[in-house]
PDB file of C-alpha atoms in Angstrom:
ATOM      1  CA  UNK A   1      48.568   8.096  49.952  1.00 40.00           C
ATOM      2  CA  UNK A   2      50.432   4.833  49.452  1.00 38.00           C
ATOM      3  CA  UNK A   3      47.144   2.919  49.288  1.00 33.00           C
ATOM      4  CA  UNK A   4      45.799   5.374  46.732  1.00 35.00           C
ATOM      5  CA  UNK A   5      48.955   4.983  44.638  1.00 40.00           C
ATOM      6  CA  UNK A   6      48.683   1.205  44.760  1.00 33.00           C
ATOM      7  CA  UNK A   7      45.008   1.372  43.764  1.00 39.00           C
ATOM      8  CA  UNK A   8      45.814   3.660  40.823  1.00 36.00           C
ATOM      9  CA  UNK A   9      48.628   1.378  39.720  1.00 39.00           C
ATOM     10  CA  UNK A  10      46.327  -1.658  39.869  1.00 38.00           C
ATOM     11  CA  UNK A  11      43.698   0.185  37.869  1.00 37.00           C
ATOM     12  CA  UNK A  12      46.273   1.176  35.274  1.00 41.00           C
ATOM     13  CA  UNK A  13      47.499  -2.410  35.006  1.00 42.00           C
ATOM     14  CA  UNK A  14      43.922  -3.648  34.553  1.00 37.00           C
ATOM     15  CA  UNK A  15      43.270  -1.028  31.887  1.00 40.00           C
ATOM     16  CA  UNK A  16      46.437  -2.055  30.072  1.00 41.00           C
ATOM     17  CA  UNK A  17      45.354  -5.672  30.045  1.00 40.00           C
ATOM     18  CA  UNK A  18      41.875  -4.793  28.758  1.00 41.00           C
ATOM     19  CA  UNK A  19      43.144  -2.267  26.254  1.00 40.00           C
ATOM     20  CA  UNK A  20      40.342  -0.026  24.993  1.00 42.00           C
ATOM     21  CA  UNK A  21      37.738  -2.630  25.952  1.00 41.00           C
ATOM     22  CA  UNK A  22      34.108  -1.542  25.756  1.00 39.00           C
ATOM     23  CA  UNK A  23      31.300  -3.876  26.893  1.00 40.00           C
ATOM     24  CA  UNK A  24      33.422  -6.953  26.253  1.00 42.00           C
ATOM     25  CA  UNK A  25      34.371  -5.856  22.713  1.00 43.00           C
ATOM     26  CA  UNK A  26      38.006  -4.947  22.302  1.00 45.00           C
ATOM     27  CA  UNK A  27      38.571  -1.627  20.628  1.00 44.00           C
ATOM     28  CA  UNK A  28      42.251  -1.858  19.785  1.00 44.00           C
ATOM     29  CA  UNK A  29      44.220   0.310  17.451  1.00 44.00           C
ATOM     30  CA  UNK A  30      47.322  -1.568  16.316  1.00 42.00           C
ATOM     31  CA  UNK A  31      50.113   0.360  14.684  1.00 42.00           C
ATOM     32  CA  UNK A  32      50.908  -0.703  11.163  1.00 39.00           C
ATOM     33  CA  UNK A  33      47.742  -2.804  10.826  1.00 38.00           C
ATOM     34  CA  UNK A  34      44.763  -2.378   8.530  1.00 45.00           C
ATOM     35  CA  UNK A  35      42.260  -2.470  11.402  1.00 54.00           C
ATOM     36  CA  UNK A  36      39.853   0.405  11.930  1.00 57.00           C
ATOM     37  CA  UNK A  37      40.761   3.126  14.370  1.00 67.00           C
ATOM     38  CA  UNK A  38      39.039   3.273  17.751  1.00 73.00           C
ATOM     39  CA  UNK A  39      36.763   6.251  16.865  1.00 77.00           C
ATOM     40  CA  UNK A  40      35.769   4.555  13.608  1.00 75.00           C
ATOM     41  CA  UNK A  41      34.994   1.314  15.466  1.00 71.00           C
ATOM     42  CA  UNK A  42      32.762   3.239  17.868  1.00 81.00           C
ATOM     43  CA  UNK A  43      30.958   4.914  14.948  1.00 80.00           C
ATOM     44  CA  UNK A  44      30.411   1.539  13.276  1.00 74.00           C
ATOM     45  CA  UNK A  45      29.054   0.066  16.501  1.00 78.00           C
ATOM     46  CA  UNK A  46      26.656   2.964  17.041  1.00 82.00           C
ATOM     47  CA  UNK A  47      25.505   2.724  13.417  1.00 79.00           C
ATOM     48  CA  UNK A  48      24.817  -0.988  13.780  1.00 75.00           C
ATOM     49  CA  UNK A  49      22.834  -0.380  16.980  1.00 80.00           C
ATOM     50  CA  UNK A  50      20.825   2.339  15.213  1.00 82.00           C
ATOM     51  CA  UNK A  51      19.780   0.193  12.265  1.00 79.00           C
ATOM     52  CA  UNK A  52      19.337  -2.961  14.355  1.00 78.00           C
ATOM     53  CA  UNK A  53      15.564  -2.446  14.915  1.00 80.00           C
ATOM     54  CA  UNK A  54      15.017  -1.992  11.178  1.00 80.00           C
ATOM     55  CA  UNK A  55      17.055  -5.134  10.479  1.00 77.00           C
ATOM     56  CA  UNK A  56      15.040  -7.146  12.991  1.00 75.00           C
ATOM     57  CA  UNK A  57      11.775  -5.970  11.447  1.00 80.00           C
ATOM     58  CA  UNK A  58      12.904  -6.518   7.852  1.00 81.00           C
ATOM     59  CA  UNK A  59      14.809  -9.806   7.685  1.00 85.00           C
ATOM     60  CA  UNK A  60      13.058 -11.857  10.377  1.00 87.00           C
ATOM     61  CA  UNK A  61       9.561 -13.346  10.900  1.00 89.00           C
ATOM     62  CA  UNK A  62       8.797 -10.278  13.029  1.00 90.00           C
ATOM     63  CA  UNK A  63       7.262  -8.596   9.965  1.00 89.00           C
ATOM     64  CA  UNK A  64       4.718 -11.334   9.202  1.00 90.00           C
ATOM     65  CA  UNK A  65       3.831 -11.875  12.854  1.00 90.00           C
ATOM     66  CA  UNK A  66       3.146  -8.189  13.577  1.00 91.00           C
ATOM     67  CA  UNK A  67       0.993  -7.819  10.444  1.00 90.00           C
ATOM     68  CA  UNK A  68      -1.092 -10.871  11.360  1.00 90.00           C
ATOM     69  CA  UNK A  69      -1.517  -9.781  14.984  1.00 90.00           C
ATOM     70  CA  UNK A  70      -2.571  -6.305  13.859  1.00 89.00           C
ATOM     71  CA  UNK A  71      -5.220  -7.769  11.547  1.00 88.00           C
ATOM     72  CA  UNK A  72      -6.424 -10.024  14.346  1.00 88.00           C
ATOM     73  CA  UNK A  73      -6.905  -7.110  16.744  1.00 87.00           C
ATOM     74  CA  UNK A  74      -8.737  -5.130  14.088  1.00 85.00           C
ATOM     75  CA  UNK A  75     -10.980  -8.095  13.319  1.00 84.00           C
ATOM     76  CA  UNK A  76     -11.847  -8.536  16.993  1.00 83.00           C
ATOM     77  CA  UNK A  77     -12.719  -4.853  17.239  1.00 81.00           C
ATOM     78  CA  UNK A  78     -11.031  -4.476  20.617  1.00 80.00           C
ATOM     79  CA  UNK A  79      -9.359  -1.184  19.627  1.00 77.00           C
ATOM     80  CA  UNK A  80      -6.146  -1.073  21.719  1.00 79.00           C
ATOM     81  CA  UNK A  81      -6.492  -4.419  23.528  1.00 80.00           C
ATOM     82  CA  UNK A  82      -4.006  -6.110  23.532  1.00 83.00           C
ATOM     83  CA  UNK A  83      -1.793  -3.035  23.534  1.00 85.00           C
ATOM     84  CA  UNK A  84       0.939  -2.421  20.989  1.00 86.00           C
ATOM     85  CA  UNK A  85       3.572  -3.237  23.594  1.00 89.00           C
ATOM     86  CA  UNK A  86       2.045  -6.660  24.247  1.00 88.00           C
ATOM     87  CA  UNK A  87       1.732  -7.511  20.553  1.00 88.00           C
ATOM     88  CA  UNK A  88       5.268  -6.361  19.787  1.00 89.00           C
ATOM     89  CA  UNK A  89       6.615  -8.286  22.786  1.00 89.00           C
ATOM     90  CA  UNK A  90       4.831 -11.454  21.669  1.00 89.00           C
ATOM     91  CA  UNK A  91       6.081 -10.991  18.104  1.00 89.00           C
ATOM     92  CA  UNK A  92       9.631 -10.430  19.355  1.00 89.00           C
ATOM     93  CA  UNK A  93       9.724 -13.604  21.453  1.00 90.00           C
ATOM     94  CA  UNK A  94       8.225 -15.672  18.628  1.00 90.00           C
ATOM     95  CA  UNK A  95      10.840 -14.196  16.305  1.00 88.00           C
ATOM     96  CA  UNK A  96      13.639 -15.162  18.700  1.00 88.00           C
ATOM     97  CA  UNK A  97      12.254 -18.702  18.865  1.00 89.00           C
ATOM     98  CA  UNK A  98      12.150 -19.060  15.076  1.00 88.00           C
ATOM     99  CA  UNK A  99      15.468 -17.333  14.395  1.00 86.00           C
ATOM    100  CA  UNK A 100      17.463 -19.097  17.112  1.00 87.00           C
ATOM    101  CA  UNK A 101      18.995 -21.739  14.773  1.00 86.00           C
ATOM    102  CA  UNK A 102      19.933 -19.068  12.215  1.00 85.00           C
ATOM    103  CA  UNK A 103      21.491 -16.836  14.866  1.00 82.00           C
ATOM    104  CA  UNK A 104      23.508 -19.732  16.260  1.00 86.00           C
ATOM    105  CA  UNK A 105      24.789 -20.592  12.771  1.00 84.00           C
ATOM    106  CA  UNK A 106      25.821 -16.974  12.217  1.00 80.00           C
ATOM    107  CA  UNK A 107      27.571 -16.938  15.585  1.00 79.00           C
ATOM    108  CA  UNK A 108      29.540 -20.140  14.941  1.00 82.00           C
ATOM    109  CA  UNK A 109      30.412 -19.392  11.309  1.00 79.00           C
ATOM    110  CA  UNK A 110      31.104 -15.674  11.587  1.00 75.00           C
ATOM    111  CA  UNK A 111      31.643 -14.270  15.057  1.00 76.00           C
ATOM    112  CA  UNK A 112      33.721 -17.070  16.596  1.00 74.00           C
ATOM    113  CA  UNK A 113      36.348 -17.127  13.787  1.00 74.00           C
ATOM    114  CA  UNK A 114      36.439 -13.324  13.764  1.00 71.00           C
ATOM    115  CA  UNK A 115      36.835 -13.123  17.548  1.00 72.00           C
ATOM    116  CA  UNK A 116      39.655 -15.656  17.496  1.00 74.00           C
ATOM    117  CA  UNK A 117      41.421 -13.752  14.714  1.00 73.00           C
ATOM    118  CA  UNK A 118      41.143 -16.524  12.131  1.00 78.00           C
ATOM    119  CA  UNK A 119      39.329 -14.333   9.567  1.00 72.00           C
ATOM    120  CA  UNK A 120      38.968 -10.640   8.857  1.00 74.00           C
ATOM    121  CA  UNK A 121      35.765  -8.655   9.159  1.00 70.00           C
ATOM    122  CA  UNK A 122      34.990  -8.933   5.445  1.00 75.00           C
ATOM    123  CA  UNK A 123      35.274 -12.720   5.468  1.00 76.00           C
ATOM    124  CA  UNK A 124      33.309 -12.828   8.726  1.00 74.00           C
ATOM    125  CA  UNK A 125      30.530 -10.799   7.102  1.00 75.00           C
ATOM    126  CA  UNK A 126      30.421 -13.134   4.107  1.00 75.00           C
ATOM    127  CA  UNK A 127      30.339 -16.197   6.353  1.00 76.00           C
ATOM    128  CA  UNK A 128      27.580 -14.725   8.485  1.00 74.00           C
ATOM    129  CA  UNK A 129      25.507 -13.797   5.443  1.00 77.00           C
ATOM    130  CA  UNK A 130      25.240 -17.399   4.252  1.00 82.00           C
ATOM    131  CA  UNK A 131      22.843 -18.680   6.991  1.00 82.00           C
ATOM    132  CA  UNK A 132      20.775 -15.508   6.628  1.00 83.00           C
ATOM    133  CA  UNK A 133      20.581 -15.957   2.864  1.00 83.00           C
ATOM    134  CA  UNK A 134      19.487 -19.565   3.292  1.00 84.00           C
ATOM    135  CA  UNK A 135      16.697 -18.431   5.611  1.00 86.00           C
ATOM    136  CA  UNK A 136      15.508 -15.647   3.296  1.00 86.00           C
ATOM    137  CA  UNK A 137      15.551 -17.884   0.216  1.00 86.00           C
ATOM    138  CA  UNK A 138      13.163 -20.325   1.908  1.00 87.00           C
ATOM    139  CA  UNK A 139      10.389 -17.716   2.186  1.00 87.00           C
ATOM    140  CA  UNK A 140      11.031 -15.320  -0.683  1.00 88.00           C
ATOM    141  CA  UNK A 141       8.892 -15.469  -3.819  1.00 87.00           C
ATOM    142  CA  UNK A 142      10.495 -15.859  -7.221  1.00 86.00           C
ATOM    143  CA  UNK A 143       8.279 -13.089  -8.610  1.00 88.00           C
ATOM    144  CA  UNK A 144       9.582 -10.575  -6.070  1.00 86.00           C
ATOM    145  CA  UNK A 145      13.191 -11.578  -6.709  1.00 86.00           C
ATOM    146  CA  UNK A 146      12.678 -11.130 -10.440  1.00 87.00           C
ATOM    147  CA  UNK A 147      11.213  -7.664  -9.847  1.00 88.00           C
ATOM    148  CA  UNK A 148      14.307  -6.371  -8.066  1.00 86.00           C
ATOM    149  CA  UNK A 149      16.659  -8.106 -10.482  1.00 85.00           C
ATOM    150  CA  UNK A 150      14.941  -6.317 -13.364  1.00 85.00           C
ATOM    151  CA  UNK A 151      14.854  -2.954 -11.597  1.00 86.00           C
ATOM    152  CA  UNK A 152      18.530  -3.101 -10.634  1.00 83.00           C
ATOM    153  CA  UNK A 153      19.534  -4.530 -14.051  1.00 83.00           C
ATOM    154  CA  UNK A 154      21.268  -7.398 -12.282  1.00 80.00           C
ATOM    155  CA  UNK A 155      21.728 -10.637 -14.257  1.00 82.00           C
ATOM    156  CA  UNK A 156      19.986 -13.623 -12.739  1.00 79.00           C
ATOM    157  CA  UNK A 157      22.465 -15.869 -10.902  1.00 80.00           C
ATOM    158  CA  UNK A 158      22.816 -19.544 -11.661  1.00 80.00           C
ATOM    159  CA  UNK A 159      21.939 -20.548  -8.090  1.00 81.00           C
ATOM    160  CA  UNK A 160      19.632 -18.906  -5.520  1.00 78.00           C
ATOM    161  CA  UNK A 161      22.527 -18.920  -3.049  1.00 76.00           C
ATOM    162  CA  UNK A 162      24.379 -16.475  -5.318  1.00 76.00           C
ATOM    163  CA  UNK A 163      21.742 -13.778  -4.811  1.00 80.00           C
ATOM    164  CA  UNK A 164      22.937 -10.727  -2.897  1.00 80.00           C
ATOM    165  CA  UNK A 165      21.334  -9.374   0.236  1.00 79.00           C
ATOM    166  CA  UNK A 166      20.463  -6.174  -1.636  1.00 83.00           C
ATOM    167  CA  UNK A 167      18.068  -8.275  -3.737  1.00 85.00           C
ATOM    168  CA  UNK A 168      16.944 -10.804  -1.143  1.00 87.00           C
ATOM    169  CA  UNK A 169      16.036  -8.382   1.657  1.00 86.00           C
ATOM    170  CA  UNK A 170      13.489  -6.194  -0.228  1.00 88.00           C
ATOM    171  CA  UNK A 171      12.102  -9.265  -1.997  1.00 90.00           C
ATOM    172  CA  UNK A 172      11.669 -10.964   1.374  1.00 90.00           C
ATOM    173  CA  UNK A 173       9.854  -7.911   2.763  1.00 89.00           C
ATOM    174  CA  UNK A 174       7.389  -7.918  -0.134  1.00 91.00           C
ATOM    175  CA  UNK A 175       6.844 -11.661   0.180  1.00 91.00           C
ATOM    176  CA  UNK A 176       6.210 -11.434   3.917  1.00 90.00           C
ATOM    177  CA  UNK A 177       3.807  -8.519   3.468  1.00 90.00           C
ATOM    178  CA  UNK A 178       1.765 -10.528   0.973  1.00 90.00           C
ATOM    179  CA  UNK A 179       1.756 -13.618   3.189  1.00 89.00           C
ATOM    180  CA  UNK A 180       0.810 -11.565   6.244  1.00 88.00           C
ATOM    181  CA  UNK A 181      -2.074  -9.907   4.406  1.00 91.00           C
ATOM    182  CA  UNK A 182      -3.303 -13.279   3.137  1.00 90.00           C
ATOM    183  CA  UNK A 183      -3.372 -14.701   6.649  1.00 89.00           C
ATOM    184  CA  UNK A 184      -5.003 -11.511   7.917  1.00 87.00           C
ATOM    185  CA  UNK A 185      -7.838 -11.788   5.384  1.00 88.00           C
ATOM    186  CA  UNK A 186      -8.469 -15.407   6.385  1.00 88.00           C
ATOM    187  CA  UNK A 187      -8.663 -14.318  10.035  1.00 87.00           C
ATOM    188  CA  UNK A 188     -10.927 -11.398   9.179  1.00 86.00           C
ATOM    189  CA  UNK A 189     -13.638 -13.397   7.343  1.00 87.00           C
ATOM    190  CA  UNK A 190     -15.264 -15.220  10.341  1.00 85.00           C
ATOM    191  CA  UNK A 191     -15.486 -12.009  12.361  1.00 85.00           C
ATOM    192  CA  UNK A 192     -16.831 -10.121   9.339  1.00 85.00           C
ATOM    193  CA  UNK A 193     -19.624 -12.684   9.041  1.00 86.00           C
ATOM    194  CA  UNK A 194     -20.533 -12.093  12.688  1.00 83.00           C
ATOM    195  CA  UNK A 195     -20.639  -8.327  12.033  1.00 79.00           C
ATOM    196  CA  UNK A 196     -22.934  -8.847   9.044  1.00 82.00           C
ATOM    197  CA  UNK A 197     -25.288 -11.137  10.971  1.00 82.00           C
ATOM    198  CA  UNK A 198     -25.532  -8.797  13.951  1.00 80.00           C
ATOM    199  CA  UNK A 199     -26.036  -5.780  11.684  1.00 77.00           C
ATOM    200  CA  UNK A 200     -28.832  -7.580   9.797  1.00 79.00           C
ATOM    201  CA  UNK A 201     -30.589  -8.569  13.029  1.00 77.00           C
ATOM    202  CA  UNK A 202     -30.377  -5.099  14.562  1.00 76.00           C
ATOM    203  CA  UNK A 203     -31.699  -3.460  11.396  1.00 73.00           C
ATOM    204  CA  UNK A 204     -34.553  -5.963  11.057  1.00 75.00           C
ATOM    205  CA  UNK A 205     -35.782  -5.388  14.626  1.00 74.00           C
ATOM    206  CA  UNK A 206     -35.313  -1.633  14.387  1.00 72.00           C
ATOM    207  CA  UNK A 207     -32.603  -1.361  17.056  1.00 66.00           C
ATOM    208  CA  UNK A 208     -30.707   1.651  15.776  1.00 66.00           C
ATOM    209  CA  UNK A 209     -29.673   3.172  19.104  1.00 68.00           C
ATOM    210  CA  UNK A 210     -26.435   1.197  19.334  1.00 64.00           C
ATOM    211  CA  UNK A 211     -23.931   0.672  16.510  1.00 71.00           C
ATOM    212  CA  UNK A 212     -23.793  -2.961  15.295  1.00 66.00           C
ATOM    213  CA  UNK A 213     -20.040  -3.100  15.890  1.00 69.00           C
ATOM    214  CA  UNK A 214     -20.525  -2.538  19.612  1.00 73.00           C
ATOM    215  CA  UNK A 215     -23.107  -5.317  19.780  1.00 75.00           C
ATOM    216  CA  UNK A 216     -21.057  -7.800  17.781  1.00 75.00           C
ATOM    217  CA  UNK A 217     -17.821  -7.276  19.758  1.00 78.00           C
ATOM    218  CA  UNK A 218     -18.812  -9.541  22.706  1.00 81.00           C
ATOM    219  CA  UNK A 219     -19.851 -12.323  20.320  1.00 83.00           C
ATOM    220  CA  UNK A 220     -16.553 -12.121  18.433  1.00 84.00           C
ATOM    221  CA  UNK A 221     -14.513 -12.185  21.642  1.00 85.00           C
ATOM    222  CA  UNK A 222     -16.581 -15.095  22.963  1.00 86.00           C
ATOM    223  CA  UNK A 223     -16.064 -17.060  19.749  1.00 84.00           C
ATOM    224  CA  UNK A 224     -12.334 -16.341  19.813  1.00 84.00           C
ATOM    225  CA  UNK A 225     -12.041 -17.514  23.423  1.00 86.00           C
ATOM    226  CA  UNK A 226     -14.125 -20.674  22.892  1.00 88.00           C
ATOM    227  CA  UNK A 227     -11.974 -21.879  19.995  1.00 85.00           C
ATOM    228  CA  UNK A 228      -8.761 -21.000  21.908  1.00 85.00           C
ATOM    229  CA  UNK A 229      -7.889 -18.450  19.256  1.00 84.00           C
ATOM    230  CA  UNK A 230      -4.510 -17.322  20.572  1.00 88.00           C
ATOM    231  CA  UNK A 231      -3.206 -20.888  20.574  1.00 89.00           C
ATOM    232  CA  UNK A 232      -4.495 -21.455  17.046  1.00 88.00           C
ATOM    233  CA  UNK A 233      -3.098 -18.198  15.654  1.00 87.00           C
ATOM    234  CA  UNK A 234       0.338 -18.466  17.286  1.00 88.00           C
ATOM    235  CA  UNK A 235       0.595 -22.172  16.461  1.00 87.00           C
ATOM    236  CA  UNK A 236      -0.314 -21.534  12.827  1.00 86.00           C
ATOM    237  CA  UNK A 237       2.264 -18.741  12.575  1.00 87.00           C
ATOM    238  CA  UNK A 238       5.023 -20.930  13.992  1.00 87.00           C
ATOM    239  CA  UNK A 239       4.121 -23.890  11.790  1.00 86.00           C
ATOM    240  CA  UNK A 240       4.064 -21.646   8.717  1.00 82.00           C
ATOM    241  CA  UNK A 241       7.811 -21.111   9.224  1.00 83.00           C
ATOM    242  CA  UNK A 242       8.844 -24.555  10.373  1.00 76.00           C
ATOM    243  CA  UNK A 243       6.956 -26.400   7.623  1.00 63.00           C
ATOM    244  CA  UNK A 244       8.052 -24.243   4.701  1.00 53.00           C
TER     245      UNK A 244
END
């Protein structure tokens, strides 16, 4: 019984030192302070985790990469090869590679001062939004920004850095969709030519038993392998972000 009491006392002391700690994030409710209560902090954390996939898909290169890879698979005519899991995994790792400098800037400018208590959560959010804004501004089109400024009746700022995330994020999504579709069309054209040639040959010799798409698929895959297509596509996607 004495050992059990000592163990319980040690556990209570450890819990007091790590007051309301959850996964390394302190959930502390200080009396007389303006901090959020523990239940509200948990709700905020769960909300952030819920919308995190949508944020990753919307404000990162993940959007352009997945669109291009989808067009590439459709152009090859391989149906479900590579699978969705493989394409999404590849897009996710490429996104992490491209976004690593931005994430590190957000961490140093926002999270570290907030964790040390130097700034509040509002100031931390503003500091963290600056590197993200700089990244979005590099790839957003002026036409898309103007569209959302007009729709929201927001006056145009004097500097691009003064644009809010509510304008930059949807404009960035539209810009990335257009860029992804443009790259997809360029990828589609060589394989479309192969389909047309094979279809013309099969019709001219009267071979109507097999669909032309089935006959052209091996030629398209062979061409893609011979030119080292995956290296070219992934390299072009990465360079499109680093050279902009």
